Tab-separated table of C-alpha atoms in Angstrom:
chain	number	residue	atom	x	y	z
A	28	MET	CA	-25.442	11.504	32.400
A	29	TRP	CA	-22.242	9.493	32.096
A	30	TRP	CA	-24.307	6.429	31.132
A	31	LEU	CA	-25.641	8.350	28.158
A	32	ILE	CA	-22.122	9.341	27.153
A	33	ILE	CA	-21.005	5.695	27.322
A	34	PHE	CA	-23.952	4.583	25.165
A	35	ILE	CA	-23.244	7.279	22.560
A	36	ILE	CA	-19.546	6.394	22.384
A	37	ASP	CA	-20.430	2.709	22.139
A	38	ILE	CA	-22.917	3.301	19.309
A	39	ILE	CA	-20.581	5.545	17.304
A	40	LEU	CA	-17.593	3.241	17.605
A	41	PHE	CA	-19.620	0.110	16.883
A	42	ALA	CA	-21.242	1.680	13.807
A	43	GLY	CA	-17.821	2.467	12.342
A	44	VAL	CA	-16.424	-0.974	13.182
A	45	ALA	CA	-19.520	-2.778	11.854
A	46	LEU	CA	-19.396	-0.941	8.524
A	47	THR	CA	-15.676	-1.658	8.202
A	48	THR	CA	-16.271	-5.332	8.984
A	49	LEU	CA	-19.067	-5.545	6.396
A	50	TYR	CA	-16.849	-3.915	3.759
A	51	MET	CA	-14.023	-6.368	4.447
A	52	ALA	CA	-16.397	-9.345	4.443
A	53	ILE	CA	-17.856	-8.484	1.025
A	54	PHE	CA	-14.496	-8.258	-0.717
A	55	THR	CA	-12.926	-11.182	1.154
A	56	ILE	CA	-15.740	-13.465	0.017
A	57	ALA	CA	-15.498	-12.042	-3.512
A	58	ALA	CA	-11.765	-12.854	-3.567
A	59	LEU	CA	-12.580	-16.525	-3.037
A	60	PHE	CA	-14.228	-16.541	-6.475
A	61	ASN	CA	-11.330	-14.874	-8.254
A	62	GLN	CA	-10.448	-16.775	-11.413
A	63	HIS	CA	-6.732	-16.965	-12.237
A	64	THR	CA	-6.367	-16.657	-15.991
A	65	LYS	CA	-3.063	-17.169	-17.728
A	66	VAL	CA	-1.892	-14.094	-19.602
A	67	SER	CA	-0.891	-14.603	-23.220
A	68	ALA	CA	2.485	-13.432	-24.480
A	69	ALA	CA	2.346	-9.832	-25.684
A	70	LYS	CA	2.739	-9.178	-29.394
A	71	ARG	CA	4.846	-6.097	-28.700
A	72	GLN	CA	7.814	-5.532	-26.430
A	73	ASN	CA	7.401	-2.227	-24.617
A	74	ARG	CA	10.245	-0.056	-23.435
A	75	PHE	CA	10.421	0.326	-19.649
A	76	VAL	CA	11.987	2.748	-17.254
A	77	VAL	CA	12.245	1.442	-13.691
A	78	ILE	CA	12.390	4.186	-11.064
A	79	ILE	CA	13.655	3.353	-7.572
A	80	PRO	CA	13.456	6.134	-4.959
A	81	ALA	CA	15.904	5.290	-2.170
A	82	TYR	CA	15.935	7.254	1.070
A	83	LYS	CA	18.477	5.955	3.600
A	84	ASN	CA	18.247	2.432	2.173
A	85	ASP	CA	21.968	1.731	2.105
A	86	GLU	CA	21.611	-1.914	3.126
A	87	THR	CA	19.133	-3.035	0.461
A	88	ILE	CA	19.269	-0.737	-2.573
A	89	GLU	CA	22.154	-2.533	-4.293
A	90	GLN	CA	20.361	-5.882	-4.149
A	91	THR	CA	17.239	-4.248	-5.604
A	92	VAL	CA	19.234	-2.942	-8.553
A	93	LYS	CA	20.832	-6.353	-9.118
A	94	SER	CA	17.427	-8.042	-9.236
A	95	ILE	CA	16.286	-5.659	-11.991
A	96	LEU	CA	19.499	-6.015	-13.974
A	97	GLY	CA	19.080	-9.795	-13.871
A	98	GLN	CA	15.937	-9.752	-16.005
A	99	THR	CA	15.295	-12.118	-18.913
A	100	TYR	CA	13.722	-9.160	-20.744
A	101	PRO	CA	16.065	-7.627	-23.389
A	102	GLN	CA	18.348	-5.149	-21.631
A	103	ARG	CA	18.143	-2.705	-24.510
A	104	LEU	CA	14.426	-2.287	-23.707
A	105	PHE	CA	14.671	-1.114	-20.115
A	106	ASP	CA	16.548	1.504	-18.126
A	107	ILE	CA	16.920	1.964	-14.389
A	108	THR	CA	16.938	5.270	-12.513
A	109	VAL	CA	17.881	5.305	-8.832
A	110	ILE	CA	17.286	8.407	-6.749
A	111	SER	CA	19.785	8.047	-3.906
A	112	ASP	CA	18.592	10.551	-1.327
A	113	HIS	CA	20.562	11.016	1.909
A	114	GLN	CA	22.532	7.825	1.400
A	115	LYS	CA	26.157	7.140	2.194
A	116	GLU	CA	28.943	8.028	-0.211
A	117	ILE	CA	30.106	4.424	-0.302
A	118	THR	CA	26.582	3.344	-1.317
A	119	ASN	CA	26.567	5.851	-4.171
A	120	PHE	CA	30.039	4.708	-5.190
A	121	HIS	CA	28.865	1.103	-5.479
A	122	LEU	CA	25.685	2.097	-7.337
A	123	ALA	CA	27.707	4.121	-9.840
A	124	GLN	CA	29.400	0.911	-10.999
A	125	TYR	CA	26.137	-0.414	-12.446
A	126	PRO	CA	24.625	0.505	-15.849
A	127	ILE	CA	21.972	2.754	-14.336
A	128	THR	CA	21.141	6.442	-14.057
A	129	LEU	CA	22.089	7.556	-10.560
A	130	LEU	CA	20.687	10.790	-9.147
A	131	THR	CA	21.943	12.020	-5.775
A	132	PRO	CA	19.738	14.863	-4.540
A	133	ASN	CA	19.969	16.272	-1.059
A	134	PHE	CA	16.419	17.460	-0.465
A	135	LYS	CA	15.911	19.627	2.582
A	136	SER	CA	12.615	17.826	3.179
A	137	SER	CA	12.573	14.513	1.323
A	138	THR	CA	9.438	12.963	-0.151
A	139	LYS	CA	8.932	10.141	-2.601
A	140	ALA	CA	7.029	12.502	-4.898
A	141	LYS	CA	10.054	14.794	-5.188
A	142	SER	CA	12.252	11.828	-6.080
A	143	LEU	CA	9.838	10.618	-8.762
A	144	GLN	CA	9.565	14.100	-10.252
A	145	LEU	CA	13.346	14.438	-10.298
A	146	ALA	CA	13.688	11.087	-12.051
A	147	ILE	CA	11.149	11.971	-14.749
A	148	ASN	CA	12.729	15.390	-15.348
A	149	ASN	CA	16.177	13.834	-15.800
A	150	LEU	CA	15.329	11.097	-18.284
A	151	PRO	CA	17.190	11.296	-21.602
A	152	GLN	CA	15.180	13.332	-24.094
A	153	PHE	CA	16.121	11.095	-27.005
A	154	LYS	CA	14.667	7.942	-25.423
A	155	ILE	CA	11.014	7.007	-25.749
A	156	TYR	CA	9.412	4.926	-23.012
A	157	ASP	CA	6.076	3.145	-22.935
A	158	ILE	CA	5.809	2.056	-19.308
A	159	VAL	CA	7.228	3.319	-16.023
A	160	ILE	CA	7.561	0.982	-13.050
A	161	VAL	CA	7.982	2.305	-9.518
A	162	LEU	CA	9.763	0.073	-7.018
A	163	ASP	CA	10.746	0.704	-3.422
A	164	ALA	CA	14.354	0.338	-2.396
A	165	GLY	CA	14.402	-3.019	-0.681
A	166	SER	CA	12.074	-4.617	-3.237
A	167	PHE	CA	13.248	-7.704	-5.098
A	168	VAL	CA	11.818	-9.163	-8.284
A	169	GLU	CA	12.108	-12.433	-10.165
A	170	PRO	CA	14.014	-12.625	-13.492
A	171	GLU	CA	10.732	-12.796	-15.463
A	172	PHE	CA	9.260	-9.699	-13.776
A	173	LEU	CA	9.538	-7.280	-16.707
A	174	GLN	CA	8.444	-9.886	-19.235
A	175	ASN	CA	5.383	-10.639	-17.129
A	176	MET	CA	4.675	-6.940	-16.714
A	177	ASN	CA	4.887	-6.455	-20.465
A	178	ASP	CA	2.404	-9.283	-21.082
A	179	ALA	CA	0.090	-8.069	-18.325
A	180	PHE	CA	0.069	-4.485	-19.558
A	181	GLU	CA	-1.116	-5.557	-23.001
A	182	ALA	CA	-3.702	-7.936	-21.548
A	183	ALA	CA	-5.056	-5.337	-19.112
A	184	GLY	CA	-5.542	-2.599	-21.681
A	185	THR	CA	-5.390	0.090	-19.006
A	186	LYS	CA	-2.891	2.699	-17.796
A	187	ALA	CA	-2.038	1.220	-14.379
A	188	ILE	CA	-1.486	-2.284	-13.027
A	189	GLN	CA	-0.446	-3.388	-9.562
A	190	ALA	CA	1.793	-6.393	-8.972
A	191	HIS	CA	1.431	-8.774	-6.036
A	192	ARG	CA	3.581	-7.593	-3.144
A	193	LEU	CA	4.867	-10.329	-0.859
A	194	SER	CA	7.128	-10.433	2.159
A	195	LYS	CA	10.772	-11.297	1.583
A	196	ASN	CA	11.503	-11.850	5.269
A	197	ARG	CA	9.572	-13.361	8.171
A	198	ASP	CA	12.397	-13.526	10.691
A	199	THR	CA	10.619	-11.756	13.578
A	200	ALA	CA	7.085	-11.796	14.963
A	201	ILE	CA	6.586	-8.235	13.709
A	202	ALA	CA	7.762	-9.135	10.206
A	203	CYS	CA	5.335	-12.099	10.201
A	204	LEU	CA	2.479	-9.836	11.261
A	205	ASP	CA	3.417	-7.277	8.627
A	206	ALA	CA	3.530	-10.001	5.961
A	207	THR	CA	0.099	-11.243	7.029
A	208	PHE	CA	-1.430	-7.761	6.886
A	209	GLU	CA	0.092	-7.257	3.429
A	210	GLU	CA	-1.602	-10.406	2.142
A	211	ILE	CA	-4.906	-9.503	3.795
A	212	ASN	CA	-4.742	-6.181	1.957
A	213	ASN	CA	-4.033	-8.026	-1.286
A	214	THR	CA	-7.091	-10.201	-0.744
A	215	ILE	CA	-9.512	-7.436	0.226
A	216	PHE	CA	-8.330	-4.366	-1.659
A	217	ARG	CA	-6.961	-5.996	-4.794
A	218	ARG	CA	-8.110	-9.535	-5.581
A	219	GLY	CA	-11.595	-8.997	-4.138
A	220	HIS	CA	-11.996	-5.686	-5.915
A	221	ILE	CA	-11.057	-6.838	-9.409
A	222	THR	CA	-13.363	-9.854	-8.966
A	223	LEU	CA	-16.261	-7.407	-8.601
A	224	GLY	CA	-15.014	-5.221	-11.459
A	225	LEU	CA	-13.632	-2.416	-9.289
A	226	SER	CA	-10.150	-0.928	-9.374
A	227	ALA	CA	-7.458	-2.473	-7.215
A	228	ALA	CA	-5.735	-0.332	-4.601
A	229	ILE	CA	-2.195	0.690	-5.438
A	230	SER	CA	0.541	0.157	-2.884
A	231	GLY	CA	3.096	2.672	-4.151
A	232	SER	CA	5.574	-0.032	-5.156
A	233	GLY	CA	5.457	-2.765	-7.768
A	234	ILE	CA	3.098	-0.732	-9.911
A	235	ALA	CA	3.343	0.007	-13.636
A	236	TYR	CA	1.915	3.124	-15.278
A	237	ASP	CA	1.515	4.251	-18.840
A	238	PHE	CA	4.580	6.452	-19.255
A	239	ARG	CA	2.832	9.433	-20.872
A	240	TRP	CA	0.144	9.458	-18.204
A	241	PHE	CA	2.690	9.244	-15.390
A	242	LYS	CA	4.930	11.958	-16.831
A	243	GLU	CA	1.994	14.333	-17.131
A	244	ASN	CA	0.451	13.619	-13.733
A	245	ILE	CA	3.395	13.098	-11.371
A	246	LYS	CA	4.131	16.831	-11.518
A	247	LYS	CA	0.728	17.438	-9.877
A	248	ILE	CA	1.762	15.557	-6.728
A	249	ASN	CA	2.986	17.805	-3.933
A	250	THR	CA	2.558	16.002	-0.613
A	251	GLY	CA	4.277	13.240	1.315
A	252	TRP	CA	1.437	10.794	0.600
A	253	GLU	CA	1.953	10.470	-3.147
A	254	ASP	CA	0.349	7.028	-3.551
A	255	LYS	CA	-3.024	8.298	-2.321
A	256	GLU	CA	-2.768	11.402	-4.523
A	257	ILE	CA	-2.004	9.230	-7.543
A	258	GLU	CA	-4.942	6.975	-6.687
A	259	ALA	CA	-7.239	9.986	-6.492
A	260	LEU	CA	-6.027	11.205	-9.907
A	261	LEU	CA	-6.594	7.763	-11.441
A	262	MET	CA	-10.112	7.565	-10.023
A	263	ARG	CA	-11.045	11.118	-11.051
A	264	GLN	CA	-9.849	10.381	-14.576
A	265	GLN	CA	-11.791	7.088	-14.539
A	266	ILE	CA	-8.676	4.971	-15.140
A	267	TYR	CA	-9.080	1.364	-14.049
A	268	VAL	CA	-6.275	-0.120	-11.934
A	269	ASP	CA	-5.797	-3.828	-12.651
A	270	TYR	CA	-4.090	-6.339	-10.380
A	271	PHE	CA	-2.057	-9.407	-11.326
A	272	ASP	CA	-1.711	-11.949	-8.551
A	273	ASP	CA	0.987	-13.953	-10.337
A	274	ILE	CA	3.471	-11.080	-10.780
A	275	HIS	CA	5.453	-10.992	-7.549
A	276	VAL	CA	7.415	-8.217	-5.874
A	277	TYR	CA	9.192	-9.202	-2.654
A	278	ASP	CA	9.508	-6.462	-0.055
A	279	GLU	CA	11.642	-6.202	3.045
A	280	LYS	CA	9.244	-6.099	5.989
A	281	THR	CA	9.572	-4.146	9.215
A	282	ARG	CA	11.260	-6.150	11.973
A	283	HIS	CA	10.683	-3.983	15.042
A	284	THR	CA	7.550	-2.995	16.936
A	285	ALA	CA	8.365	0.724	17.038
A	286	ASP	CA	8.868	0.886	13.258
A	287	PHE	CA	5.696	-1.130	12.676
A	288	ASN	CA	3.660	1.230	14.854
A	289	LYS	CA	5.088	4.320	13.170
A	290	GLN	CA	4.302	2.849	9.765
A	291	ARG	CA	0.679	2.065	10.686
A	292	GLY	CA	0.223	5.430	12.331
A	293	ARG	CA	1.578	7.204	9.268
A	294	TRP	CA	-0.755	5.241	6.993
A	295	ALA	CA	-3.747	6.041	9.186
A	296	SER	CA	-3.021	9.765	9.161
A	297	THR	CA	-2.486	9.600	5.389
A	298	GLN	CA	-5.854	7.897	4.952
A	299	LEU	CA	-7.543	10.627	6.997
A	300	ARG	CA	-5.924	13.361	4.932
A	301	SER	CA	-6.892	11.597	1.717
A	302	ILE	CA	-10.581	11.496	2.582
A	303	MET	CA	-10.542	15.113	3.754
A	304	SER	CA	-8.968	16.188	0.455
A	305	ASN	CA	-11.306	14.189	-1.787
A	306	ILE	CA	-14.659	13.874	-0.007
A	307	HIS	CA	-16.049	16.809	-2.012
A	308	HIS	CA	-15.889	14.587	-5.119
A	309	LEU	CA	-18.431	12.133	-3.655
A	310	PRO	CA	-21.687	13.858	-4.778
A	311	ALA	CA	-20.469	14.161	-8.379
A	312	ALA	CA	-19.211	10.560	-8.342
A	313	ILE	CA	-22.621	9.317	-7.168
A	314	LEU	CA	-24.516	11.361	-9.764
A	315	SER	CA	-22.251	10.205	-12.605
A	316	LYS	CA	-22.162	6.583	-11.310
A	317	ARG	CA	-18.377	6.477	-11.051
A	318	TYR	CA	-18.258	3.384	-8.889
A	319	ASP	CA	-14.470	3.254	-8.616
A	320	MET	CA	-14.376	6.749	-7.152
A	321	ILE	CA	-17.259	6.001	-4.783
A	322	ASP	CA	-15.562	2.808	-3.611
A	323	LYS	CA	-12.233	4.568	-3.124
A	324	LEU	CA	-13.815	7.240	-0.938
A	325	ILE	CA	-15.619	4.591	1.119
A	326	GLN	CA	-12.333	2.687	1.385
A	327	TRP	CA	-10.647	5.750	2.834
A	328	MET	CA	-13.564	6.408	5.206
A	329	ILE	CA	-13.567	2.981	6.850
A	330	ILE	CA	-11.476	2.459	9.961
A	331	PRO	CA	-7.919	1.183	9.312
A	332	ARG	CA	-7.681	-2.479	10.286
A	333	THR	CA	-5.051	-1.980	12.981
A	334	ILE	CA	-7.047	0.760	14.696
A	335	MET	CA	-10.270	-1.199	14.308
A	336	MET	CA	-8.797	-4.228	16.077
A	337	ALA	CA	-7.450	-2.002	18.845
A	338	ILE	CA	-10.926	-0.494	19.348
A	339	ILE	CA	-12.542	-3.949	19.438
A	340	VAL	CA	-10.035	-5.212	22.005
A	341	VAL	CA	-10.437	-2.154	24.231
A	342	MET	CA	-14.252	-2.213	24.126
A	343	SER	CA	-14.375	-5.985	24.645
A	344	VAL	CA	-12.242	-5.712	27.771
A	345	ILE	CA	-13.701	-2.545	29.324
A	346	LEU	CA	-17.458	-2.853	28.696
A	347	PRO	CA	-18.078	-6.022	30.763
A	348	PHE	CA	-17.120	-4.025	33.860
A	349	ILE	CA	-19.475	-1.170	32.928
A	350	TYR	CA	-22.494	-2.807	31.302
A	351	PHE	CA	-22.089	-6.488	30.492
A	352	THR	CA	-24.662	-6.778	27.701
A	353	LEU	CA	-22.986	-4.002	25.715
A	354	ALA	CA	-19.886	-6.148	25.379
A	355	ILE	CA	-21.615	-9.111	23.699
A	356	LYS	CA	-21.823	-7.500	20.270
A	357	TRP	CA	-18.121	-6.615	20.483
A	358	TRP	CA	-17.210	-10.231	21.215
A	359	ILE	CA	-19.271	-11.369	18.218
A	360	THR	CA	-17.614	-8.715	16.059
A	361	PHE	CA	-14.184	-9.824	17.233
A	362	ALA	CA	-14.918	-13.417	16.229
A	363	THR	CA	-16.277	-12.262	12.862
A	364	VAL	CA	-13.228	-10.139	12.093
A	365	ILE	CA	-10.864	-12.964	13.033
A	366	PHE	CA	-12.811	-15.265	10.699
A	367	ILE	CA	-12.540	-12.707	7.871
A	368	PHE	CA	-8.809	-12.327	8.447
A	369	ALA	CA	-8.446	-16.117	8.423
A	370	LEU	CA	-10.235	-16.319	5.060
A	371	ALA	CA	-8.078	-13.511	3.680
A	372	THR	CA	-4.768	-15.018	4.836
A	373	PRO	CA	-3.046	-17.402	2.377
A	374	ASP	CA	-2.306	-20.890	3.669
A	375	TYR	CA	1.462	-20.524	3.239
A	376	LEU	CA	1.574	-17.920	6.017
A	377	VAL	CA	-0.157	-20.076	8.627
A	378	ASP	CA	2.700	-21.778	10.451
A	379	LYS	CA	4.545	-21.584	13.783
A	380	LYS	CA	5.834	-18.109	12.971
A	381	TRP	CA	2.278	-16.933	12.350
A	382	GLU	CA	1.157	-18.304	15.717
A	383	GLN	CA	3.881	-16.320	17.496
A	384	SER	CA	2.876	-13.078	15.787
A	385	PHE	CA	-0.832	-13.711	16.408
A	386	VAL	CA	-0.268	-13.721	20.189
A	387	LYS	CA	1.445	-10.314	20.030
A	388	ALA	CA	-1.053	-8.769	17.603
A	389	PRO	CA	-3.496	-7.187	20.137
A	390	PHE	CA	-0.696	-5.425	22.017
A	391	ILE	CA	0.889	-4.152	18.798
A	392	MET	CA	-2.458	-2.821	17.598
A	393	LEU	CA	-3.061	-0.997	20.876
A	394	ALA	CA	0.353	0.644	20.588
A	395	SER	CA	-0.476	1.665	17.010
A	396	LEU	CA	-3.686	3.324	18.189
A	397	LEU	CA	-1.741	5.395	20.732
A	398	ASN	CA	0.684	6.438	17.984
A	399	ILE	CA	-1.878	8.033	15.661
A	400	THR	CA	-2.314	11.390	17.399
A	401	LYS	CA	1.432	11.922	17.753
A	402	LEU	CA	2.096	11.136	14.090
A	403	ILE	CA	-0.697	13.403	12.852
A	404	ARG	CA	0.828	16.282	14.852
A	405	ARG	CA	4.253	15.562	13.352
A	406	LYS	CA	2.826	15.433	9.839
A	407	LYS	CA	1.085	18.780	10.269
A	408	LYS	CA	4.324	20.316	11.489
A	409	PHE	CA	6.192	18.815	8.516
A	410	GLU	CA	3.699	20.219	5.992
A	411	ASN	CA	3.739	23.648	7.633
A	412	ILE	CA	7.515	23.747	7.203
A	413	ASN	CA	7.112	22.951	3.491
């Protein structure tokens, strides 16, 4: 009887991993054929509002603000709103010295969605904006960022575009691994997707929205996983999300294993909740041939990469002691996934630092797998309180 149970578990897990691997392979190969086209200068200069939700980001928020204020784009055409939530008084004092709008809420239960809603509700009524850009505290941009965003928005002709998020720091093995995963996501879920004419995934930071659309729709967001809710709204409204590889946003990456595992666990639980909340849209999406919506639901159904690698490692190690031949397909899958990740990783990341992080990767992924259940329980408790 227990042999049958082992076979069933093996089949179920391998089916999920194989489908995930196939999905990644298709878009990784597609990304190799992505054509970089230079964007022409826009005929019109749009007015921006840059919103920066900051929750306990005392160390990095000031540098983020400075990088936006240092833009080559005319300063009369952009405003900055910082939502300083649960930050130190000295941080707020320093921020108040800059020409920005500073909001200092003290939410009982803080979410990014609440901060974004607060920012939109407190914008000056007499000012008219065309584009809203959401940046994380800790993000840094180049002086030409807004100018490039303005050109890209006109070229894209859509209501949402995602910039290319890169790692600012690679000073620990965990930060290197995080930077690598970020670029793999860019390859598969952004560059590969737009090559095949599908919407790019949004990352929650470094993304520009049509202001009117954002103002109308952000009030509909009411959970702690706002980026997935916004994605679902964009897909249901058939709004294409474009991606510009040459517009860079540099993010501060996690340095410690515990934080990395919590982050991955939180993302995995968010992905699960997203599919549970939106799976009922799949039949209608198939009937109406809304390929972006279909792809997004499939994207949320596949196994997160960190968990997938943990499953592969566990099955590859355990099965040879139970039934040797069952392990062969897992070894082949492991080699295939590593090859896909290698294709999806930019050359600039492959150095001595990358080698150090690669050795630690299997252990980090196993720890992330163990974290999922605990984080899902915490999230349920958090939502019940709200």
